[in-house]
Tab-separated table of C-alpha atoms in Angstrom:
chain	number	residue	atom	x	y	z
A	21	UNK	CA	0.000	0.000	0.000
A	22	UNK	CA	3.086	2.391	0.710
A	23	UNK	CA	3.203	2.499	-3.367
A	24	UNK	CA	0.352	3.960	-4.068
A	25	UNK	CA	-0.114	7.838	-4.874
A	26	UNK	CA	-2.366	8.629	-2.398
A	27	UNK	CA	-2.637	8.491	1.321
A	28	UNK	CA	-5.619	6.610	2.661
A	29	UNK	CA	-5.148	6.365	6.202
A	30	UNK	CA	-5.135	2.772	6.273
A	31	UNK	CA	-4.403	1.913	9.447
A	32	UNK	CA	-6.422	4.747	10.998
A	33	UNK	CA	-9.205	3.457	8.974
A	34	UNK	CA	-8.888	0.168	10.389
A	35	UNK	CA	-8.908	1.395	13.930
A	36	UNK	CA	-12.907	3.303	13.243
A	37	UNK	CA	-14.134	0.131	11.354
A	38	UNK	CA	-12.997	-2.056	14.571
A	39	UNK	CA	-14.869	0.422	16.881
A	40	UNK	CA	-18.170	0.319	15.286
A	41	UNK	CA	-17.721	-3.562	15.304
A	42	UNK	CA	-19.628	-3.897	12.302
A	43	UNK	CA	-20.218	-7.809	10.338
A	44	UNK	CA	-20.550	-6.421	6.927
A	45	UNK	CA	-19.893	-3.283	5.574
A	46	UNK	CA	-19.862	-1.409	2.020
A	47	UNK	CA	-16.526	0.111	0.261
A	48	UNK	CA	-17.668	2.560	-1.838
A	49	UNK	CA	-15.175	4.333	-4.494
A	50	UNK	CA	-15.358	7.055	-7.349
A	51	UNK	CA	-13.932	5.781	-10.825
A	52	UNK	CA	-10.574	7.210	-10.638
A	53	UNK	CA	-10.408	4.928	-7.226
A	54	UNK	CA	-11.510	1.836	-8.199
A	55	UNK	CA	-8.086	0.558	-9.217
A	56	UNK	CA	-7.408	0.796	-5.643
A	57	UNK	CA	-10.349	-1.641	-4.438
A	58	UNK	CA	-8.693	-4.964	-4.357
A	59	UNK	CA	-5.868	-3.986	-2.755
A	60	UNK	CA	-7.605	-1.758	-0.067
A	61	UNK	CA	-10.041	-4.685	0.373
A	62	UNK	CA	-7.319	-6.997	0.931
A	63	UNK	CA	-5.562	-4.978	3.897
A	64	UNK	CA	-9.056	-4.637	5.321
A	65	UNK	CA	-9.306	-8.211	5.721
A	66	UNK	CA	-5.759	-8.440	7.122
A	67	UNK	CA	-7.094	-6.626	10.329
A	68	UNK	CA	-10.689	-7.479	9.988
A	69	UNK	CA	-10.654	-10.870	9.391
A	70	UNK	CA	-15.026	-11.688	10.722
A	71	UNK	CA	-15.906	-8.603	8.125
A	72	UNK	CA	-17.988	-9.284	5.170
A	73	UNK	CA	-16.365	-6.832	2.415
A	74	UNK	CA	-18.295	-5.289	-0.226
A	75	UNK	CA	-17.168	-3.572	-3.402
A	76	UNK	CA	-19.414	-0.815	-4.774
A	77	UNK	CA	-19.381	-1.951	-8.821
A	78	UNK	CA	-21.291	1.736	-9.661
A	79	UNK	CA	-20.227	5.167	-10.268
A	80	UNK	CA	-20.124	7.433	-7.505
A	81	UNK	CA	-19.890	11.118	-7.828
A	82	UNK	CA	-19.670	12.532	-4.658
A	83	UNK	CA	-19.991	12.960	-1.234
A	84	UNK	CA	-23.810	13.685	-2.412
A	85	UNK	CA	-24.078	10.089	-3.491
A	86	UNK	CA	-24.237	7.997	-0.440
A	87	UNK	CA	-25.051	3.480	-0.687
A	88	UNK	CA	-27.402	4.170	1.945
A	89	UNK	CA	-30.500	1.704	0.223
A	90	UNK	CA	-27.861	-0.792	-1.132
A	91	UNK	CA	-26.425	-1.329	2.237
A	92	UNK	CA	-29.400	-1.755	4.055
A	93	UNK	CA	-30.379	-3.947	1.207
A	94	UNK	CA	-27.206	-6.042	1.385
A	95	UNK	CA	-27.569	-5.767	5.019
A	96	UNK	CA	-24.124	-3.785	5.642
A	97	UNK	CA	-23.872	-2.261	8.759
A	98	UNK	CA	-21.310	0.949	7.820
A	99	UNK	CA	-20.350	2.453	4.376
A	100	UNK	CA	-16.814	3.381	3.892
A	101	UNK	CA	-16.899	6.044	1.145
A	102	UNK	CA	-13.589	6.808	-0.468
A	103	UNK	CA	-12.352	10.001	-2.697
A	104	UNK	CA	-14.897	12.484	-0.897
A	105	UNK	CA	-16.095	14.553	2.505
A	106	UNK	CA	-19.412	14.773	4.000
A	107	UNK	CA	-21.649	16.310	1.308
A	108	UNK	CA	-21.920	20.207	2.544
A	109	UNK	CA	-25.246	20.969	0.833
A	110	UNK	CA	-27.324	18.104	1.946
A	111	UNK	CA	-30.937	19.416	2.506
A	112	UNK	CA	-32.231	15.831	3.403
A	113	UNK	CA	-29.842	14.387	6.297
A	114	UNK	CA	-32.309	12.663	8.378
A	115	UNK	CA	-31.805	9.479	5.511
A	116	UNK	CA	-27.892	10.287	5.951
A	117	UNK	CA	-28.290	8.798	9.597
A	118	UNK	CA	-29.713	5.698	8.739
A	119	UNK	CA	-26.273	3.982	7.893
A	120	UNK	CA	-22.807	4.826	9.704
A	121	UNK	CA	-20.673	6.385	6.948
A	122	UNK	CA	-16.555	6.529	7.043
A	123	UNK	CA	-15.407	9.240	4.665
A	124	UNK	CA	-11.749	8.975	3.142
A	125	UNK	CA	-10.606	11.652	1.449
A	126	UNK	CA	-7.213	9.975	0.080
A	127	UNK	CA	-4.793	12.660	-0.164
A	128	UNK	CA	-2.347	13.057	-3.268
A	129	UNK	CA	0.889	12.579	-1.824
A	130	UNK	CA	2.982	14.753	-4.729
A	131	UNK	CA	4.216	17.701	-4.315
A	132	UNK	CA	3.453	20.152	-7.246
A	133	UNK	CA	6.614	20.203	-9.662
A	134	UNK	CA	8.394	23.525	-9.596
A	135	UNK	CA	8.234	24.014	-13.245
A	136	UNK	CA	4.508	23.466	-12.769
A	137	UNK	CA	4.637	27.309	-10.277
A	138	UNK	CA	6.922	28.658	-12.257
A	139	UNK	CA	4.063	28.413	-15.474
A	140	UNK	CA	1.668	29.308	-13.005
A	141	UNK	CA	3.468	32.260	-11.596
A	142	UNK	CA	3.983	33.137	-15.648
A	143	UNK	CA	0.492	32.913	-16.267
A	144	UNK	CA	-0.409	35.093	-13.502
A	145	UNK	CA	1.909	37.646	-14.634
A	146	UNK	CA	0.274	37.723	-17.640
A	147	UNK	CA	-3.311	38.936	-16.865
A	148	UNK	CA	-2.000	41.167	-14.115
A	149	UNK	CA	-3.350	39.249	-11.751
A	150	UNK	CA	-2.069	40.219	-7.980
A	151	UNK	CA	-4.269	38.738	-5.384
A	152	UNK	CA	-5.111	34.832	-6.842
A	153	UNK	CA	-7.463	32.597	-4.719
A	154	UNK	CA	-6.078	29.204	-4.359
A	155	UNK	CA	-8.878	26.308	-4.140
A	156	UNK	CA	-8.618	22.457	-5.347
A	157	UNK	CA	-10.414	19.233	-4.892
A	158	UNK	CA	-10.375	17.453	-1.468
A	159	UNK	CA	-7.095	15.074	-2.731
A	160	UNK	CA	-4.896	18.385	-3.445
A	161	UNK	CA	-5.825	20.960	-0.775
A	162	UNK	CA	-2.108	20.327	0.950
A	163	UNK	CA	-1.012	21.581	-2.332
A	164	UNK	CA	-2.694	25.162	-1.736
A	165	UNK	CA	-0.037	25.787	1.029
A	166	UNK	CA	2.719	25.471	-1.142
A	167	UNK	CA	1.412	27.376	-3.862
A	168	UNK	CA	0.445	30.142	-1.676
A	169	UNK	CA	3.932	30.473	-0.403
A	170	UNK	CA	6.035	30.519	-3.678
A	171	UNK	CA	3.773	32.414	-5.197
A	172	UNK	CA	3.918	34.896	-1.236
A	173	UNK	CA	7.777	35.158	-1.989
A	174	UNK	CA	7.288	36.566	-5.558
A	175	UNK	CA	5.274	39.527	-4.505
A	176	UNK	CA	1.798	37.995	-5.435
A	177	UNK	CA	-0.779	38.017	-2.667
A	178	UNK	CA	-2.674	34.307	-2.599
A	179	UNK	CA	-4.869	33.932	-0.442
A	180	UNK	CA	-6.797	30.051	0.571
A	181	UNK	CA	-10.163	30.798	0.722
A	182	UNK	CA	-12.922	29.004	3.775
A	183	UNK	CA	-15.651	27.476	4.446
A	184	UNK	CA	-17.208	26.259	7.460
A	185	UNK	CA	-18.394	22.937	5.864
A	186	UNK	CA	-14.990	21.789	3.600
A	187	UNK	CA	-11.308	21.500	4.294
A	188	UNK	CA	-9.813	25.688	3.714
A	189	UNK	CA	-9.536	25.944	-0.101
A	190	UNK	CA	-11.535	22.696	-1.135
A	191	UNK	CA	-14.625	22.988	-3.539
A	192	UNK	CA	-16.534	20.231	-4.692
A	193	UNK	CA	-18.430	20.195	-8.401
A	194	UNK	CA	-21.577	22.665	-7.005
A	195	UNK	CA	-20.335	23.942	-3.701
A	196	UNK	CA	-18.108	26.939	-4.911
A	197	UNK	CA	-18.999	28.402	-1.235
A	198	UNK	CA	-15.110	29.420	-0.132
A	199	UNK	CA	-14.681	31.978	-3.646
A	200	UNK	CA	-18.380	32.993	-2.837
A	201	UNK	CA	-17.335	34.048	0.994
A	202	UNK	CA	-13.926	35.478	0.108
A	203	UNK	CA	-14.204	38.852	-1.418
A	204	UNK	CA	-10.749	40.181	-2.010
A	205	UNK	CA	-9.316	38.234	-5.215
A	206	UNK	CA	-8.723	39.054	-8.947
A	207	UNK	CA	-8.466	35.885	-9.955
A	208	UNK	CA	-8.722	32.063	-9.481
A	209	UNK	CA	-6.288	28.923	-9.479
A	210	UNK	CA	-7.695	25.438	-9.515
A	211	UNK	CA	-5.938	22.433	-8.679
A	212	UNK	CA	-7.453	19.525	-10.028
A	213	UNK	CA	-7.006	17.056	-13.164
A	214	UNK	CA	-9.239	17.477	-15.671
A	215	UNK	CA	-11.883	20.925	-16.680
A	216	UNK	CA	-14.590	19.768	-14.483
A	217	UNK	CA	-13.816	22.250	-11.335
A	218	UNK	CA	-11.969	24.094	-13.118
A	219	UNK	CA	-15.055	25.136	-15.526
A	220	UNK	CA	-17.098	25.376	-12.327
A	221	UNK	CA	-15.180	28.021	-10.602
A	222	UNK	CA	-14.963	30.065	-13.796
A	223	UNK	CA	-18.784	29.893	-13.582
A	224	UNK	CA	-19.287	31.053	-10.125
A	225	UNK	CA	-17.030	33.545	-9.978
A	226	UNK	CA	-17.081	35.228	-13.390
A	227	UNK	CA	-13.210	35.925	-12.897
A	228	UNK	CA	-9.831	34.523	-14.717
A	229	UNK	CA	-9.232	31.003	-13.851
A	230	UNK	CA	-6.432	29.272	-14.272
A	231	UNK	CA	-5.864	25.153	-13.759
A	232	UNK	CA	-2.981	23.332	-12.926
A	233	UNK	CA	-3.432	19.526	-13.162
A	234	UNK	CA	-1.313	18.009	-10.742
A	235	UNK	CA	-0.638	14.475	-12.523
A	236	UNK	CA	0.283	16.336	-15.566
A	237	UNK	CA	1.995	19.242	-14.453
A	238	UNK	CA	-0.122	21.289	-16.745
A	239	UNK	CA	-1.081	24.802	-16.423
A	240	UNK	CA	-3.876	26.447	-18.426
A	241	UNK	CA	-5.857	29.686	-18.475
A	242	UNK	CA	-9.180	27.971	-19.007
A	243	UNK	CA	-10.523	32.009	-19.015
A	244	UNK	CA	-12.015	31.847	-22.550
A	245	UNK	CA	-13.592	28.598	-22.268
A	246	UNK	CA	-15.658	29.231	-19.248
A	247	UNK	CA	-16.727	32.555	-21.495
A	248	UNK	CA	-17.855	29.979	-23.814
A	249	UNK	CA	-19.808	27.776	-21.352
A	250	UNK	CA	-21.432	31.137	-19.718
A	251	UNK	CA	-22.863	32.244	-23.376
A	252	UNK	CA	-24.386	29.301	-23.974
A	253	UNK	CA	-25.892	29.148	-20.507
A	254	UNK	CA	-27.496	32.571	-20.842
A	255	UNK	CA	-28.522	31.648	-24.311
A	256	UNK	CA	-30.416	28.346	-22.913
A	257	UNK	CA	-32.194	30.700	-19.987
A	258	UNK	CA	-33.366	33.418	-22.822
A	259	UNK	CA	-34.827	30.349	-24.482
A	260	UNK	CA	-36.642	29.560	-21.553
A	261	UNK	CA	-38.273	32.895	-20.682
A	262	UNK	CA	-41.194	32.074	-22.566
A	263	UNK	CA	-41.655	28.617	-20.743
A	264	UNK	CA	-45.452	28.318	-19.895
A	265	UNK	CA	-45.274	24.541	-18.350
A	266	UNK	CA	-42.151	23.243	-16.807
A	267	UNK	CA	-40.602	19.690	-15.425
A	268	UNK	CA	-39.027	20.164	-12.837
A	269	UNK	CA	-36.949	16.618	-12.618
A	270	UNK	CA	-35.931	14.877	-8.706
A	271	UNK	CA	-33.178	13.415	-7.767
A	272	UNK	CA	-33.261	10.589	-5.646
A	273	UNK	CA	-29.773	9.942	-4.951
A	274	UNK	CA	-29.142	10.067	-1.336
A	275	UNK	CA	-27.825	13.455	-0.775
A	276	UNK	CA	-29.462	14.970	-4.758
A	277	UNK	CA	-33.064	15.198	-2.909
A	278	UNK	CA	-33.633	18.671	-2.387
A	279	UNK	CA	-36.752	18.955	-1.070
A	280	UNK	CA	-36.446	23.243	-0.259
A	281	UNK	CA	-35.336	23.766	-3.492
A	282	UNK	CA	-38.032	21.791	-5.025
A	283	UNK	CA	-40.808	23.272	-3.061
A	284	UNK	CA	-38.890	26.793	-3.484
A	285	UNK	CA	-39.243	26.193	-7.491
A	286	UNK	CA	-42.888	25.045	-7.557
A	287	UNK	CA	-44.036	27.647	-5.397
A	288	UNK	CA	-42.318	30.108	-7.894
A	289	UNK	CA	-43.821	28.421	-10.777
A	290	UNK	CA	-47.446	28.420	-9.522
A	291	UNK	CA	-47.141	32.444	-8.450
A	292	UNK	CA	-46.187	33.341	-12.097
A	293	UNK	CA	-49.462	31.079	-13.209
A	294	UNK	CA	-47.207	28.795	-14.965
A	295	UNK	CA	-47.489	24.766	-14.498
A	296	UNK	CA	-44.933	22.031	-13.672
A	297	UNK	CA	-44.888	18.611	-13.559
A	298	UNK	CA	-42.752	16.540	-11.279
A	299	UNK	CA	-40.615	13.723	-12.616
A	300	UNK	CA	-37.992	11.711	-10.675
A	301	UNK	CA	-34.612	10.029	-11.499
A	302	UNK	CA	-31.599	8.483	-9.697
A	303	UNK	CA	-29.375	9.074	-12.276
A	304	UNK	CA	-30.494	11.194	-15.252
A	305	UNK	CA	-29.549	10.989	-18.855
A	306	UNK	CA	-30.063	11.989	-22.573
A	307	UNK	CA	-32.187	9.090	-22.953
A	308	UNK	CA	-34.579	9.514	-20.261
A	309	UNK	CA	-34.695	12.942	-20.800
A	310	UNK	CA	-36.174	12.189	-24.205
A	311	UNK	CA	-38.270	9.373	-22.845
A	312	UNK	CA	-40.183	11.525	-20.804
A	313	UNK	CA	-40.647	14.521	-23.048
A	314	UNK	CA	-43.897	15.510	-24.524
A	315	UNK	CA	-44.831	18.782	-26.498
A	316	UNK	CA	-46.675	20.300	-23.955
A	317	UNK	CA	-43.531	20.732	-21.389
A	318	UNK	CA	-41.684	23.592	-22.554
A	319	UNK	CA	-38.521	23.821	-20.232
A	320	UNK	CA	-36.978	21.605	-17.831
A	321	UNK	CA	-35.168	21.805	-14.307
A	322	UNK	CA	-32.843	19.382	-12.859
A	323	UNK	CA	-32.942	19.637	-9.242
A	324	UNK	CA	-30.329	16.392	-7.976
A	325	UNK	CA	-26.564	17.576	-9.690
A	326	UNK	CA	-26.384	21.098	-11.359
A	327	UNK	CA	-23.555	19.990	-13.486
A	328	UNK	CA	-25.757	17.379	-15.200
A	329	UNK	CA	-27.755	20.793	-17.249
A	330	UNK	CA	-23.883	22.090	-18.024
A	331	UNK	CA	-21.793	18.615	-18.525
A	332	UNK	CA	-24.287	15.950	-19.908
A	333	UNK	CA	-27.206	17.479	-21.799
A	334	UNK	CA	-25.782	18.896	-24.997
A	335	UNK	CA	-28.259	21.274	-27.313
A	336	UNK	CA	-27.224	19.068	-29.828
A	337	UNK	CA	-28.805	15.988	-28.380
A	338	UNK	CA	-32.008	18.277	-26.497
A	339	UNK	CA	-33.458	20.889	-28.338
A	340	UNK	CA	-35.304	22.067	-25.490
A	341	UNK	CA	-34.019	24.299	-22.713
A	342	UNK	CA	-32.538	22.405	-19.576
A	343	UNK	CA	-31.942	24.295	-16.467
A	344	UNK	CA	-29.774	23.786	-13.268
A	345	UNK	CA	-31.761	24.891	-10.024
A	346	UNK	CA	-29.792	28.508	-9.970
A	347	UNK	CA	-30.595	29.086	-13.382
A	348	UNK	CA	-34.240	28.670	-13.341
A	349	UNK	CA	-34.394	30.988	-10.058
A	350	UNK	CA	-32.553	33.529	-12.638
A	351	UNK	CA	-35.352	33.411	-15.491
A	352	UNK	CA	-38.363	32.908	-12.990
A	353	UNK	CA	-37.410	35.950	-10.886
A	354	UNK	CA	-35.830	38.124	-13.354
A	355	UNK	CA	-32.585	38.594	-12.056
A	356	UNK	CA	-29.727	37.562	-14.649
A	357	UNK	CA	-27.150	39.235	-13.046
A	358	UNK	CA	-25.086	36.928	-11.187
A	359	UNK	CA	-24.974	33.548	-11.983
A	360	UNK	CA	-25.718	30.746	-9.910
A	361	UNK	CA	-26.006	27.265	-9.923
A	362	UNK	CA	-28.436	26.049	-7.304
């Protein structure tokens, strides 16, 4: 296990499992995890030898998405969910309490090249950017330090944003919180592989964003493309001005049931003497989407993940406007001017 990239906390995981004394229990693991299972698994059972082990086969995509019914179907008696933190905008927790879960954040153990902060200080330089904030995924937020201080010792003025919900500087794919509550930055620098985070910070904050991936050593002003994603964003809400009947779509994933925001969005609805119809889905795609539709509904909402609107539906594939819960607040109240997701 000493091999691997990340730091799991093995043995410190072992030591909670052992004090819940649980016979079965669920190990539950984003993609970019899963190569880990087996061998995780096995030092489990090293320590844990009367423990049923189970492997979660399915996607997971957050700390929002919780095996709570497949462990009390399997009869598992604690869920040890790897890659992610307790889900920070959960507005149904009383079904969170209904199965123990262990979170394990696994923490990259790299260290950021120093050619990587030397593009990033470059890039920085360019815009004229002074005062950066520094935020990254849950696996890089160690990272943030170090960036912070080269970048300190070079006259630019980083600052790690907060929250009172994540680790200081993490973000997850629609909890942008930390660059909502921190005010004094010109800019933003994401630490995460791939655009997904990356994209949503550019959202939220409107501001230059720059990415540095930390398996590649890659640093990009993703700036431009964010302007992209933002145009065509606005141009799906002006499509759904005119929207007379809406379906407003729930998710059922453990911590994707918003009940607030749902209630919030037909209450809305119903004042401006519009209609809505309520459709549900654990996992939403093109082809439901298209399953469901009919020519009366003019406009949909997706109420579980807000990325699913931005990442998944193309215009291509759905001709008809698909919102994120932020979005439709925008066009139903009349008030474009700051973007929001939920």
């Amino acid at each position: 296990m000493e091999t691997l990239d990340y730091d799991f906390n093995l043995q410190d995981l072992v030591s909670k499992i052992s004090n819940l004394n649980p016979k079965s229990i669920i190990l539950q693991f984003p993609d970019g995890f899963k190569l880990f299972s087996i061998a995780i698994a096995d030092y489990l059972k090293k320590y844990l030898k009367d423990v049923k082990i189970y492997i979660s086969a399915e996607s997971t995509w957050g700390g929002c998405d919780i095996a709570i019914e497949e462990a009390k179907m399997l009869g598992a008696e604690l869920i040890v969910h790897f890659g992610h933190t307790p889900y920070s905008l959960a507005e149904y927790k009383s079904i969170l309490e209904k199965v123990p879960v262990i979170y394990v954040p696994g923490k990259f153990k790299k260290e950021l090249s120093k050619s990587s902060l030397i593009s990033l200080l470059f890039e920085l330089n360019k815009i004229g950017a002074s005062k950066p904030a520094l935020v990254s995924t849950i696996q890089h937020v160690d990272a943030l330090k170090q960036i912070r201080d080269f970048l300190n010792e070079r006259g630019i003025s980083a600052t790690i944003p907060k929250s009172p919900l994540m680790e200081e500087g993490q973000i997850v794919g629609c909890d942008y919180s930390p660059l909502i509550n921190e005010k004094n930055y010109d800019s933003v620098v994401v630490v995460s592989g791939g655009y997904f985070h990356a994209f949503g910070a550019g959202l939220m904050t409107m501001k230059p964003t720059i990415k540095i991936d930390p398996y590649t050593d890659k640093v990009e002003n993703v700036t431009e493309n964010v302007k992209k994603i933002l145009k065509k964003r606005y141009a799906t809400m002006e499509r759904s001005k005119s929207a007379e009947v809406w379906g407003i779509i729930i998710g059922t994933r453990t911590g994707q049931y918003r009940p607030i925001t749902i209630r919030a969005l037909e209450s809305l609805i119903k004042n401006k003497g519009k209609k809505y119809y309520l459709f549900f889905s654990k996992s939403l795609t093109i082809n439901e989407l298209r399953n469901i539709d009919q020519p009366k509904i003019d406009a949909y909402v997706v109420t579980s993940c807000p990325r699913i609107p931005i990442d998944d539906i193309s215009e291509k594939e759905f001709e008809k406007p698909v919102l994120t819960p932020g979005e439709a607040f925008m066009v139903l109240k009349g008030e474009l001017e700051r973007y929001r997701l939920l």
